[in-house]
Amino acid sequence: MNRKVIVTGGAGVIGLAICRRLVEGGFDPVAADLKDAVQAVDPTDASLAGVDMVVMDVSDRGSIENAVATVLEPGEQLAGLVNCAGVLRDSFLGELDEAKLELMFQVNIAGMARVTDVCAPRLAHGTAIVNVGSLTGHFSRFTGASVYGATKAGIAAYTRYLADELAPRGIRVNNIAPGVIRAPMSPSMARVSGGEEVAASYAMLKRIGEPREVAEVVEFMLSDRASFITAQTLLVDGGVVAW
């Protein structure tokens, strides 16, 4: 049985952690990302054995279609899809930049919809989609993340609608909403979160998360162990939103 899963944003820190965990779970992950990101991945990294790479720009439907054609033979089906590609740019009031605004919606919302539109017909019956959102869609104390948070809140709604549409094919769709996860912080992330120490203070567990902790949940949601879970958003945030 084919076990191929496309992971968008797959060359990032969280994306690679997801791919590694999928290999352990018996899947054949394909990390799909921008050309520069794919080229930056160390080809000698033994922990990535079993992970394939493909260039994909989620803001360009043609790029998505070319990537899927590269990954799949005619008639071949996918065992799952992980929509992990996303970008954060700060959007403080009075400083809103049109290019940042466009980028976040094109990647975080429209990009996810494009990828899913192309990949859904290739998903086998009874498989699953996992969308990766963010706690910012449910939490409002990261000042300057309003637009980013709006795109991530939109993913939760998109997930519910998509789950209903794909249910007749037995395809489950869920949304994972991570908190702040240990990875090199972009300037925008540092500005809106206040840095790792401040971000950790918001969590019940008083720490930020590890990429592996997100990857574990994604693998579970793709697996048959989650066979009766669909249309859900699961916060993986150390208790930030509940506190």
mmCIF file of C-alpha atoms in Angstrom, residues 43-172:
data_model
loop_
_atom_site.group_PDB
_atom_site.id
_atom_site.type_symbol
_atom_site.label_atom_id
_atom_site.label_comp_id
_atom_site.label_asym_id
_atom_site.label_seq_id
_atom_site.Cartn_x
_atom_site.Cartn_y
_atom_site.Cartn_z
ATOM 1 C CA PRO A 43 21.680 16.021 2.256
ATOM 2 C CA THR A 44 24.028 14.091 4.565
ATOM 3 C CA ASP A 45 21.661 14.320 7.574
ATOM 4 C CA ALA A 46 21.096 10.671 8.482
ATOM 5 C CA SER A 47 17.964 11.550 10.459
ATOM 6 C CA LEU A 48 16.262 12.419 7.169
ATOM 7 C CA ALA A 49 16.673 8.966 5.653
ATOM 8 C CA GLY A 50 13.379 8.096 4.002
ATOM 9 C CA VAL A 51 12.373 11.732 3.493
ATOM 10 C CA ASP A 52 12.103 12.919 -0.113
ATOM 11 C CA MET A 53 12.213 16.578 -1.131
ATOM 12 C CA VAL A 54 10.356 18.514 -3.788
ATOM 13 C CA VAL A 55 10.257 22.211 -4.682
ATOM 14 C CA MET A 56 6.832 23.804 -4.208
ATOM 15 C CA ASP A 57 5.612 27.389 -3.902
ATOM 16 C CA VAL A 58 2.137 27.303 -2.352
ATOM 17 C CA SER A 59 1.369 30.774 -3.707
ATOM 18 C CA ASP A 60 1.635 29.427 -7.283
ATOM 19 C CA ARG A 61 -0.857 26.771 -8.416
ATOM 20 C CA GLY A 62 1.375 25.790 -11.333
ATOM 21 C CA SER A 63 4.230 25.089 -8.937
ATOM 22 C CA ILE A 64 1.923 22.928 -6.795
ATOM 23 C CA GLU A 65 0.714 20.951 -9.794
ATOM 24 C CA ASN A 66 4.279 20.399 -11.018
ATOM 25 C CA ALA A 67 5.394 19.220 -7.583
ATOM 26 C CA VAL A 68 2.511 16.754 -7.260
ATOM 27 C CA ALA A 69 3.215 15.428 -10.775
ATOM 28 C CA THR A 70 6.848 14.913 -9.742
ATOM 29 C CA VAL A 71 5.898 13.095 -6.542
ATOM 30 C CA LEU A 72 3.132 10.843 -7.882
ATOM 31 C CA GLU A 73 2.982 8.504 -10.836
ATOM 32 C CA PRO A 74 -0.202 8.639 -12.957
ATOM 33 C CA GLY A 75 -2.961 6.979 -10.973
ATOM 34 C CA GLU A 76 -0.894 6.852 -7.768
ATOM 35 C CA GLN A 77 -2.654 8.048 -4.623
ATOM 36 C CA LEU A 78 -1.553 9.883 -1.498
ATOM 37 C CA ALA A 79 -1.796 8.452 2.001
ATOM 38 C CA GLY A 80 -2.135 11.900 3.519
ATOM 39 C CA LEU A 81 -1.459 15.622 3.321
ATOM 40 C CA VAL A 82 0.051 17.941 5.923
ATOM 41 C CA ASN A 83 -0.471 21.652 5.259
ATOM 42 C CA CYS A 84 2.360 23.116 7.326
ATOM 43 C CA ALA A 85 3.534 26.009 5.117
ATOM 44 C CA GLY A 86 3.036 29.381 6.797
ATOM 45 C CA VAL A 87 4.585 32.796 7.246
ATOM 46 C CA LEU A 88 4.427 35.338 10.077
ATOM 47 C CA ARG A 89 4.911 39.049 9.537
ATOM 48 C CA ASP A 90 4.081 41.594 12.233
ATOM 49 C CA SER A 91 1.136 43.902 11.561
ATOM 50 C CA PHE A 92 1.127 46.572 14.277
ATOM 51 C CA LEU A 93 -1.556 49.212 13.828
ATOM 52 C CA GLY A 94 -0.184 52.186 11.939
ATOM 53 C CA GLU A 95 2.587 50.046 10.447
ATOM 54 C CA LEU A 96 0.544 47.733 8.214
ATOM 55 C CA ASP A 97 2.513 46.849 5.128
ATOM 56 C CA GLU A 98 0.524 45.781 2.056
ATOM 57 C CA ALA A 99 3.167 43.287 0.950
ATOM 58 C CA LYS A 100 3.164 41.585 4.364
ATOM 59 C CA LEU A 101 -0.630 41.489 4.359
ATOM 60 C CA GLU A 102 -0.758 39.903 0.914
ATOM 61 C CA LEU A 103 1.964 37.379 1.726
ATOM 62 C CA MET A 104 0.260 36.075 4.865
ATOM 63 C CA PHE A 105 -3.086 35.550 3.162
ATOM 64 C CA GLN A 106 -1.528 34.095 0.012
ATOM 65 C CA VAL A 107 0.510 31.527 1.943
ATOM 66 C CA ASN A 108 -1.436 30.819 5.130
ATOM 67 C CA ILE A 109 -4.960 30.668 3.720
ATOM 68 C CA ALA A 110 -4.989 30.716 -0.083
ATOM 69 C CA GLY A 111 -1.871 28.545 -0.264
ATOM 70 C CA MET A 112 -3.441 25.880 1.931
ATOM 71 C CA ALA A 113 -6.589 25.941 -0.186
ATOM 72 C CA ARG A 114 -4.580 25.656 -3.426
ATOM 73 C CA VAL A 115 -2.542 22.704 -2.210
ATOM 74 C CA THR A 116 -5.612 20.920 -0.906
ATOM 75 C CA ASP A 117 -7.531 21.551 -4.120
ATOM 76 C CA VAL A 118 -4.735 19.944 -6.133
ATOM 77 C CA CYS A 119 -4.035 17.083 -3.720
ATOM 78 C CA ALA A 120 -7.524 16.101 -2.547
ATOM 79 C CA PRO A 121 -8.410 14.217 -5.759
ATOM 80 C CA ARG A 122 -5.242 12.143 -5.268
ATOM 81 C CA LEU A 123 -5.989 11.180 -1.655
ATOM 82 C CA ALA A 124 -6.973 7.568 -1.120
ATOM 83 C CA HIS A 125 -10.280 6.710 0.564
ATOM 84 C CA GLY A 126 -9.954 6.710 4.337
ATOM 85 C CA THR A 127 -6.838 8.875 4.513
ATOM 86 C CA ALA A 128 -6.414 12.210 6.285
ATOM 87 C CA ILE A 129 -5.387 15.849 6.015
ATOM 88 C CA VAL A 130 -3.733 17.694 8.879
ATOM 89 C CA ASN A 131 -3.655 21.485 8.723
ATOM 90 C CA VAL A 132 -1.166 23.337 10.918
ATOM 91 C CA GLY A 133 -2.591 26.519 12.388
ATOM 92 C CA SER A 134 -1.419 28.412 15.467
ATOM 93 C CA LEU A 135 -2.498 29.377 18.963
ATOM 94 C CA THR A 136 -2.601 32.970 17.640
ATOM 95 C CA GLY A 137 -5.933 32.076 16.072
ATOM 96 C CA HIS A 138 -7.291 31.569 19.617
ATOM 97 C CA PHE A 139 -5.155 33.941 21.727
ATOM 98 C CA SER A 140 -4.876 37.722 21.515
ATOM 99 C CA ARG A 141 -1.937 38.728 23.711
ATOM 100 C CA PHE A 142 0.732 38.690 20.997
ATOM 101 C CA THR A 143 0.342 42.342 20.028
ATOM 102 C CA GLY A 144 1.161 42.900 16.374
ATOM 103 C CA ALA A 145 0.051 39.438 15.268
ATOM 104 C CA SER A 146 -3.528 40.440 14.419
ATOM 105 C CA VAL A 147 -3.414 39.639 10.693
ATOM 106 C CA TYR A 148 -1.383 36.482 11.205
ATOM 107 C CA GLY A 149 -3.846 35.421 13.907
ATOM 108 C CA ALA A 150 -6.748 36.112 11.568
ATOM 109 C CA THR A 151 -5.267 33.827 8.923
ATOM 110 C CA LYS A 152 -4.716 31.092 11.502
ATOM 111 C CA ALA A 153 -8.244 31.440 12.874
ATOM 112 C CA GLY A 154 -9.439 31.050 9.306
ATOM 113 C CA ILE A 155 -7.685 27.686 9.109
ATOM 114 C CA ALA A 156 -9.938 26.335 11.860
ATOM 115 C CA ALA A 157 -13.049 27.253 9.860
ATOM 116 C CA TYR A 158 -11.526 25.941 6.646
ATOM 117 C CA THR A 159 -10.779 22.655 8.398
ATOM 118 C CA ARG A 160 -14.395 22.185 9.532
ATOM 119 C CA TYR A 161 -15.841 22.897 6.089
ATOM 120 C CA LEU A 162 -13.287 20.694 4.358
ATOM 121 C CA ALA A 163 -13.948 17.841 6.786
ATOM 122 C CA ASP A 164 -17.638 17.940 5.921
ATOM 123 C CA GLU A 165 -16.949 18.004 2.180
ATOM 124 C CA LEU A 166 -14.506 15.084 2.283
ATOM 125 C CA ALA A 167 -16.376 12.926 4.804
ATOM 126 C CA PRO A 168 -18.229 10.948 2.090
ATOM 127 C CA ARG A 169 -14.817 9.705 0.923
ATOM 128 C CA GLY A 170 -13.853 8.718 4.466
ATOM 129 C CA ILE A 171 -11.163 11.400 4.519
ATOM 130 C CA ARG A 172 -10.637 13.053 7.884
#
